[in-house]
Short mmCIF file of C-alpha atoms in Angstrom, two decimals:
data_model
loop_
_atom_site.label_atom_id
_atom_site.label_comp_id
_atom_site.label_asym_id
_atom_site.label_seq_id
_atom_site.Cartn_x
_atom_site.Cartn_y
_atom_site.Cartn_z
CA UNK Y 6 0.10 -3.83 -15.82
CA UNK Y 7 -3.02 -6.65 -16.38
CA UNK Y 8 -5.05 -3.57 -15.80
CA UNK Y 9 -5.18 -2.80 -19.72
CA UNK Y 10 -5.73 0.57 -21.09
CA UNK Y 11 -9.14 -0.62 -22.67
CA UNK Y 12 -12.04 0.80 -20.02
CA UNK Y 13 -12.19 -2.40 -17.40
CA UNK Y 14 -15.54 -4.26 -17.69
CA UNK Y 15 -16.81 -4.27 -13.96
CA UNK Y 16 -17.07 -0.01 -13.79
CA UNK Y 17 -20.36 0.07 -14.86
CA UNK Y 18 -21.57 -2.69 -12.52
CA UNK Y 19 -19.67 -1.82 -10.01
CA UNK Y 20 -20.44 1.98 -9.63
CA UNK Y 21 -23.81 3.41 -8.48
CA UNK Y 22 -24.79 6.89 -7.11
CA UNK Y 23 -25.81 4.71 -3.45
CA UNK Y 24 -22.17 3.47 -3.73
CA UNK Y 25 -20.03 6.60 -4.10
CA UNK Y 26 -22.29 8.25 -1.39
CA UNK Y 27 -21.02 5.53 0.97
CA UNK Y 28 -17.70 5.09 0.08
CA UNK Y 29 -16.71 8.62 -0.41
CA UNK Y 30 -14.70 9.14 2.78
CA UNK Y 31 -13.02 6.31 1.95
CA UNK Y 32 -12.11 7.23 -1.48
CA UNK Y 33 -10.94 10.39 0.32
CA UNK Y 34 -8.05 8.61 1.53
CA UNK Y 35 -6.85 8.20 -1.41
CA UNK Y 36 -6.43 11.70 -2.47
CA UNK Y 37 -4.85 12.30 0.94
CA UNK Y 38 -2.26 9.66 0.65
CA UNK Y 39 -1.85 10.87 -2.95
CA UNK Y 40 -0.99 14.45 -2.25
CA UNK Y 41 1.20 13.49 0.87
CA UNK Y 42 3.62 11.01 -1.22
CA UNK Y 43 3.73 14.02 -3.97
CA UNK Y 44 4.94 16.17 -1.60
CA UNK Y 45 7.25 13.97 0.03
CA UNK Y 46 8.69 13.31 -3.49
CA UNK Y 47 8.83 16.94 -4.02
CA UNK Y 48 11.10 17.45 -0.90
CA UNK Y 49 13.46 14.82 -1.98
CA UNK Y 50 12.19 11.51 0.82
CA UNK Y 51 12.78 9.53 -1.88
CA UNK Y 52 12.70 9.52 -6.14
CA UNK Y 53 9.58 9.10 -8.20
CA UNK Y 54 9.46 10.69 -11.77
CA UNK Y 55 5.94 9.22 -12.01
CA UNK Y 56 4.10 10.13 -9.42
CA UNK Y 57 3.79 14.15 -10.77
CA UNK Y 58 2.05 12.42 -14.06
CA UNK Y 59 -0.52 11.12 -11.54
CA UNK Y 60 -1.24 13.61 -8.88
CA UNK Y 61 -0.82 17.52 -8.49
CA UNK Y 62 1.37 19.37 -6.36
CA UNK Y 63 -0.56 21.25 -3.53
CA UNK Y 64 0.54 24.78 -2.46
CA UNK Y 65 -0.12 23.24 1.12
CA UNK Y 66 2.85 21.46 3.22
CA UNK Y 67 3.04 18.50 4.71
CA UNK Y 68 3.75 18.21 8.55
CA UNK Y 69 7.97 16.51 8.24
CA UNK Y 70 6.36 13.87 10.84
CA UNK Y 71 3.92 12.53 8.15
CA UNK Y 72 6.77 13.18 5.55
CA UNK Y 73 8.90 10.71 7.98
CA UNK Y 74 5.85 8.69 8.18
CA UNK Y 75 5.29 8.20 4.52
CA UNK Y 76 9.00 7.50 4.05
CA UNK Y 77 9.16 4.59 6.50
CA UNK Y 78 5.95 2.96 4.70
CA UNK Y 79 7.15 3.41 1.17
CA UNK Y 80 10.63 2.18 1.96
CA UNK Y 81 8.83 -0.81 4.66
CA UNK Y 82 6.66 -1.63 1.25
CA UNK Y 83 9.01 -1.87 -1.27
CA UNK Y 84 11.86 -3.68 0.51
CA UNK Y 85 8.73 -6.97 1.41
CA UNK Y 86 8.06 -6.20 -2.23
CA UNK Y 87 11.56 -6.69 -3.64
CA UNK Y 88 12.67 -9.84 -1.82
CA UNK Y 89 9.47 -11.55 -2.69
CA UNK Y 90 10.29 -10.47 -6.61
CA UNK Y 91 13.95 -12.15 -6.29
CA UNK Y 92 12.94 -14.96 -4.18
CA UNK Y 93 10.61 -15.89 -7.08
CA UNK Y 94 12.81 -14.32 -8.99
CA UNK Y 95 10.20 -12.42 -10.93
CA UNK Y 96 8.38 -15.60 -11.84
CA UNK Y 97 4.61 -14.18 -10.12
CA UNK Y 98 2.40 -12.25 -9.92
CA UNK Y 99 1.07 -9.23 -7.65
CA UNK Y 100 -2.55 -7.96 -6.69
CA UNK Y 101 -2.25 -4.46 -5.34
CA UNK Y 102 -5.68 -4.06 -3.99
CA UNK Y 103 -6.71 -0.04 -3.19
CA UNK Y 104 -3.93 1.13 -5.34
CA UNK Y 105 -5.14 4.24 -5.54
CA UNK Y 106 -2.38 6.80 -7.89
CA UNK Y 107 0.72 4.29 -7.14
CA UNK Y 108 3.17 3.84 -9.11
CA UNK Y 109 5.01 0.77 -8.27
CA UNK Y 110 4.41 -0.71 -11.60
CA UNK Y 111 6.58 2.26 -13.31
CA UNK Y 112 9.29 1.94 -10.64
CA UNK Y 113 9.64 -2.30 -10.76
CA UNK Y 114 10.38 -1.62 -14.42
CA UNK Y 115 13.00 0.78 -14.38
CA UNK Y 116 14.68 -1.63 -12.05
CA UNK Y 117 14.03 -4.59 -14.28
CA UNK Y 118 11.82 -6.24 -11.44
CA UNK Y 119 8.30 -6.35 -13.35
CA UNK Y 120 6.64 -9.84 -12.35
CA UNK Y 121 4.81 -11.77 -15.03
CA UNK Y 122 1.72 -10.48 -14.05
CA UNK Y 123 0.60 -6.60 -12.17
CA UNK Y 124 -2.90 -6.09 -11.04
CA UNK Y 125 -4.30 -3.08 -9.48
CA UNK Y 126 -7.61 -3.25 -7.84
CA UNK Y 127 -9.78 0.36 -6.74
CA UNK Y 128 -12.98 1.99 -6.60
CA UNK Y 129 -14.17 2.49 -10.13
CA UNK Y 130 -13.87 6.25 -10.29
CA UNK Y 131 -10.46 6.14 -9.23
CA UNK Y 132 -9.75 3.51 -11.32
CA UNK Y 133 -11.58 5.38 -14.39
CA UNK Y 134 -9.25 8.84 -12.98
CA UNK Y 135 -6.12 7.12 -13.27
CA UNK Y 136 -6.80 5.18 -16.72
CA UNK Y 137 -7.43 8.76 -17.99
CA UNK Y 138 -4.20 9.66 -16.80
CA UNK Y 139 -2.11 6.84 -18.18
CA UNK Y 140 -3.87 6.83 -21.83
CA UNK Y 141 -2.84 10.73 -21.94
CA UNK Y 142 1.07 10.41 -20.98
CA UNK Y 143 3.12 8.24 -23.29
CA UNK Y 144 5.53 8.07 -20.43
CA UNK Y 145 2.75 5.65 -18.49
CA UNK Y 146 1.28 4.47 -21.22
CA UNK Y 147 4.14 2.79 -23.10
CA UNK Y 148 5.54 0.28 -21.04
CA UNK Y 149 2.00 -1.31 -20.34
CA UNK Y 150 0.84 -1.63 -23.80
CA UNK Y 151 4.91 -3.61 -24.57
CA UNK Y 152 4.29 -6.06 -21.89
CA UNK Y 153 1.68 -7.55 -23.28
CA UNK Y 154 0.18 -8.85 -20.28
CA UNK Y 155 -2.92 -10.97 -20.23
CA UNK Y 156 -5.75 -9.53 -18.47
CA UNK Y 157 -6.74 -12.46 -16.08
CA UNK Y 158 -5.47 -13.31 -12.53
CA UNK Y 159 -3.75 -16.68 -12.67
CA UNK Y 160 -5.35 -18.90 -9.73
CA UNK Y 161 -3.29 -21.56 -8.34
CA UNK Y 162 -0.12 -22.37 -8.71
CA UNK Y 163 2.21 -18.76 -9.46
CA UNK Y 164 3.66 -17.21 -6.43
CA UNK Y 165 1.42 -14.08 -5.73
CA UNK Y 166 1.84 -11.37 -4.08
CA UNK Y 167 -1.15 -9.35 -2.49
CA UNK Y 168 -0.63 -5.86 -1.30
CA UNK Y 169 -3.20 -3.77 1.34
CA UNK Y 170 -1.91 -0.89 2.58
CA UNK Y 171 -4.93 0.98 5.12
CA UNK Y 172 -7.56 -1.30 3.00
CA UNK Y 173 -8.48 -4.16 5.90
CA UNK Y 174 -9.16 -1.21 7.83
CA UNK Y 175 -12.09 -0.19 6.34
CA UNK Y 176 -13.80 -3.61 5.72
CA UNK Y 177 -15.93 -5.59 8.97
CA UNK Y 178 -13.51 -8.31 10.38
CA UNK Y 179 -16.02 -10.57 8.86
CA UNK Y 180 -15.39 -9.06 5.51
CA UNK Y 181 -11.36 -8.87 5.72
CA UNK Y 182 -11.20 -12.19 6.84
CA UNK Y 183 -12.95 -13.75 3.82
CA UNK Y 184 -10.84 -11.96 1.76
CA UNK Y 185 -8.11 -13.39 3.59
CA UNK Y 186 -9.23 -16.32 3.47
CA UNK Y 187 -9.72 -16.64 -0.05
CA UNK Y 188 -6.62 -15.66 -0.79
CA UNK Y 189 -5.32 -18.25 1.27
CA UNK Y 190 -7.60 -20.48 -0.42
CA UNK Y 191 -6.96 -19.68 -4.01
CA UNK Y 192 -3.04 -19.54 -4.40
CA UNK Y 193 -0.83 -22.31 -2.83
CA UNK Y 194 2.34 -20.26 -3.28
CA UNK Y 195 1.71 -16.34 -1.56
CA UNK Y 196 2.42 -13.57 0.46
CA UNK Y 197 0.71 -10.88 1.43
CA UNK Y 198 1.74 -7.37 2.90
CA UNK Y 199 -0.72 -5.34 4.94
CA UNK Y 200 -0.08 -1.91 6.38
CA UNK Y 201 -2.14 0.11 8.75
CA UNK Y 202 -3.27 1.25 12.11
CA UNK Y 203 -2.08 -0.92 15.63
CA UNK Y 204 -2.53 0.15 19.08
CA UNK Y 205 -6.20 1.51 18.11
CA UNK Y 206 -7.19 1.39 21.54
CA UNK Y 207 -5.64 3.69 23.95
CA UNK Y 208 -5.77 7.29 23.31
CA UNK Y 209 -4.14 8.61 20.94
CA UNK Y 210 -6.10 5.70 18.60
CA UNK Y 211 -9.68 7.33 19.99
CA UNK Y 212 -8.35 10.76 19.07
CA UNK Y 213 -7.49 9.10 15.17
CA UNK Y 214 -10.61 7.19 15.07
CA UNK Y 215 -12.83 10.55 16.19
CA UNK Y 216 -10.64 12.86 13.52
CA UNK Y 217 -11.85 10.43 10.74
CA UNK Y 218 -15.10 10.06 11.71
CA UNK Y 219 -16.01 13.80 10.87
CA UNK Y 220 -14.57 12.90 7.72
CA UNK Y 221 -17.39 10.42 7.12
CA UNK Y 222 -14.91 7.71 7.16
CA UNK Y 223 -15.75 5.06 9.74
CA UNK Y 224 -12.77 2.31 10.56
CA UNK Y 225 -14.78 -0.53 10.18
CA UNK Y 226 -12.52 -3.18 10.97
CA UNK Y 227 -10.87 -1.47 13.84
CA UNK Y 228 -11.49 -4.41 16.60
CA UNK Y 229 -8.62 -6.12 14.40
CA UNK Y 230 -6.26 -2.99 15.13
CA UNK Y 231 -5.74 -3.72 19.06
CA UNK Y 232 -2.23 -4.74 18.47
CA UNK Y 233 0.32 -6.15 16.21
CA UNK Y 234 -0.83 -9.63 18.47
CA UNK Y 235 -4.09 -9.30 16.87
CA UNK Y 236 -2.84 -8.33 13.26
CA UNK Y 237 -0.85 -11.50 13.55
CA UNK Y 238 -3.86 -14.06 15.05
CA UNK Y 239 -6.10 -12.47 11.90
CA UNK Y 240 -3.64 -13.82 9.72
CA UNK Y 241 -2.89 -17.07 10.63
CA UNK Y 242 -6.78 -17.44 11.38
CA UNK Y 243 -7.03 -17.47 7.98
CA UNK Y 244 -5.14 -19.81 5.96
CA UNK Y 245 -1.43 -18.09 6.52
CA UNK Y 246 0.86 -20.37 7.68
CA UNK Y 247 3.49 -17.74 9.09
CA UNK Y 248 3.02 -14.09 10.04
CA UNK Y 249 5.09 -10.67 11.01
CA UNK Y 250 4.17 -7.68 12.39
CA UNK Y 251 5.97 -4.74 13.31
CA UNK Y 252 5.06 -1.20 14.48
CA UNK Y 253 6.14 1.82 12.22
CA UNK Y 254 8.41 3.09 15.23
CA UNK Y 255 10.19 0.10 15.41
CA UNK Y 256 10.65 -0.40 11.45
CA UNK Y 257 11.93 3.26 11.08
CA UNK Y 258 14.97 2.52 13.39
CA UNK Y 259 16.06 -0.45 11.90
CA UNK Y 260 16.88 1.77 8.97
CA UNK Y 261 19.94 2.40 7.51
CA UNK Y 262 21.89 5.51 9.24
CA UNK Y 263 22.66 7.14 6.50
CA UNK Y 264 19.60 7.14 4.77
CA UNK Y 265 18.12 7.97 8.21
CA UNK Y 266 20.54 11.49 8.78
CA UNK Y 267 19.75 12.58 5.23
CA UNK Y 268 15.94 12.62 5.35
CA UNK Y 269 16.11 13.69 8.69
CA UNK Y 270 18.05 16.85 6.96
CA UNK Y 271 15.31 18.10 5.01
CA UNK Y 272 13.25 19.33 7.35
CA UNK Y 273 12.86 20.18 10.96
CA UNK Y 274 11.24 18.32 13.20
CA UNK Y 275 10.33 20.15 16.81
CA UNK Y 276 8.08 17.40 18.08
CA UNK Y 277 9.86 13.76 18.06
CA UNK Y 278 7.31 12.69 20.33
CA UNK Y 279 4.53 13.24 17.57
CA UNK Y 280 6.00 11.36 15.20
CA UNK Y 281 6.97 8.24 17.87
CA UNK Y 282 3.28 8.52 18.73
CA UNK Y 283 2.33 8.17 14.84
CA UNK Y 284 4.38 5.54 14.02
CA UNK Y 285 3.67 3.45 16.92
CA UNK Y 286 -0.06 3.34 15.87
CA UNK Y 287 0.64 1.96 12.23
CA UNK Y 288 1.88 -1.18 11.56
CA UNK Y 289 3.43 -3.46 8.22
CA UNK Y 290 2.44 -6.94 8.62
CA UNK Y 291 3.31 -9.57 6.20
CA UNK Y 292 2.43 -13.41 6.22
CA UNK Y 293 2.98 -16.35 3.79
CA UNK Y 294 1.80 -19.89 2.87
CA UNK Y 295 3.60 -22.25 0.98
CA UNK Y 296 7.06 -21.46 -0.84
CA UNK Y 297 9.16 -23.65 1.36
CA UNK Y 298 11.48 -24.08 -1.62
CA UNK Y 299 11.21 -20.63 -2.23
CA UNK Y 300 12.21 -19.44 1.08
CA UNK Y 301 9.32 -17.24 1.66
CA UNK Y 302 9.53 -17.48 4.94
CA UNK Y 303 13.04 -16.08 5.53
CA UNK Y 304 11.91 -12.98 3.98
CA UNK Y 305 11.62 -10.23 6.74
CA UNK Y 306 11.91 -6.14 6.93
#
């Protein structure tokens, strides 16, 4: 992981007193989406030996519908995330930006799938949280300091792989877009894999949008969330020569039966219209540019 175990250089630039007032609903999510993949894990959804070195296990359960929900994502995620590793088979690198407590970089090396370069990008205190964490467990903290990584994101022409997942959300479309942009911009071989909301505007997407408003946590970029049309146009508005989108809903039944029935045994679920509702308003979108030799394009979830 580039992000070395030395304290990174931009937290005490970065963080002010103005600047955790305002983003604190935001950082918020984090914990949330924390505790709900630790207590997925917990039920069995799917293996993680890390993620209890990282984040606690609450006495509080989680509804199975955003157990089900998490699954999907994770398993959406990680199978964009894998074919990009063996299409550039390992020879890249990947940007996780808002990585919050994941721990992807753990998981790619147990499978012998680390790229040549891992970035995580977060809010400075939850960057500093989760340093503090790895420094104190040998079982994090090995395999970081044996790669050896440098600490600088290579700019043209590796394959890169950037990863959002409910980031774009909370920037303006003015901001997202740049960043998009950029990206575009800066490496001629990429992909990029954004999840969150779709379908913001009926609603069901009012009722989400209201909930995390009393939460202080304003979706900022929410015009961009009309529909997986719209996630699509954003895309290839901004330097992305293909794009995919498809709604959570959709994703979760093109998954394989069997791992379907045995996740579906571990809890039960008395309101399938709840979760169809959920899952329709989230969406995994990827796009690409460049990587014709690659095949970049043929990958697809």
């Amino acid at each position: 992981m580039a992000a070395s175990l030395r304290e990174p250089s931009f937290i005490s630039s970065a963080s002010s007193s103005t600047c955790d007032t305002d983003d604190e609903g935001v950082r918020g999510t984090c914990e949330d989406a924390s505790l709900c993949k630790r207590f997925a894990v917990s039920v069995g959804y799917w293996h993680d030996p890390y993620i209890q070195h990282l984040v606690r296990l609450t006495k509080e359960r989680k509804a199975p519908e955003i157990n089900r929900g998490y699954f999907a994502r994770v398993h959406g995620v990680n199978q964009l995330l894998k074919a990009f590793l063996r299409k550039t088979e390992c020879h890249c690198q990947v940007l996780n930006l808002g990585a919050g407590m994941d721990t992807t970089f753990w998981k790619l090396k147990d499978e012998d799938l680390l790229p040549c370069k891992y970035f995580e990008v977060d809010f400075p205190m939850i960057v500093t949280r989760k340093l503090h964490n790895i420094k104190n467990k040998p079982l994090l903290s090995k395999p970081i300091v044996e790669l050896h990584s440098e600490d600088m994101l290579h700019m043209g022409k590796l394959p890169t792989l950037l990863i959002t997942e409910c980031v774009l959300v909370y920037m303006t479309p003015e901001q997202s877009a740049n960043l998009l942009k950029w990206a575009s911009n800066t490496f001629e071989t990429a992909m990029i894999i954004n999840y969150e909301q779709v379908n913001m505007g009926d609603r069901f997407g009012q009722i989400m949008i209201e909930n995390l408003r009393r939460r202080q946590c304003d979706l900022a970029g929410v015009e961009t969330c009309k529909s997986l049309e719209s996630q699509k146009e954003r895309l290839l508005a901004n330097g992305w020569e293909t794009a995919c989108a498809v709604n959570m809903m959709e994703l979760y039944s093109r998954l394989p039966r069997a791992e379907v029935s045995r996740i579906e045994s571990l809890e039960f679920l008395d309101e399938m219209e709840l979760l169809e509702q959920l899952m329709q308003h989230y969406c995994l979108c990827w796009a690409t540019r460049g990587g014709q030799e690659l095949g970049l394009k043929e990958i697809s979830c």
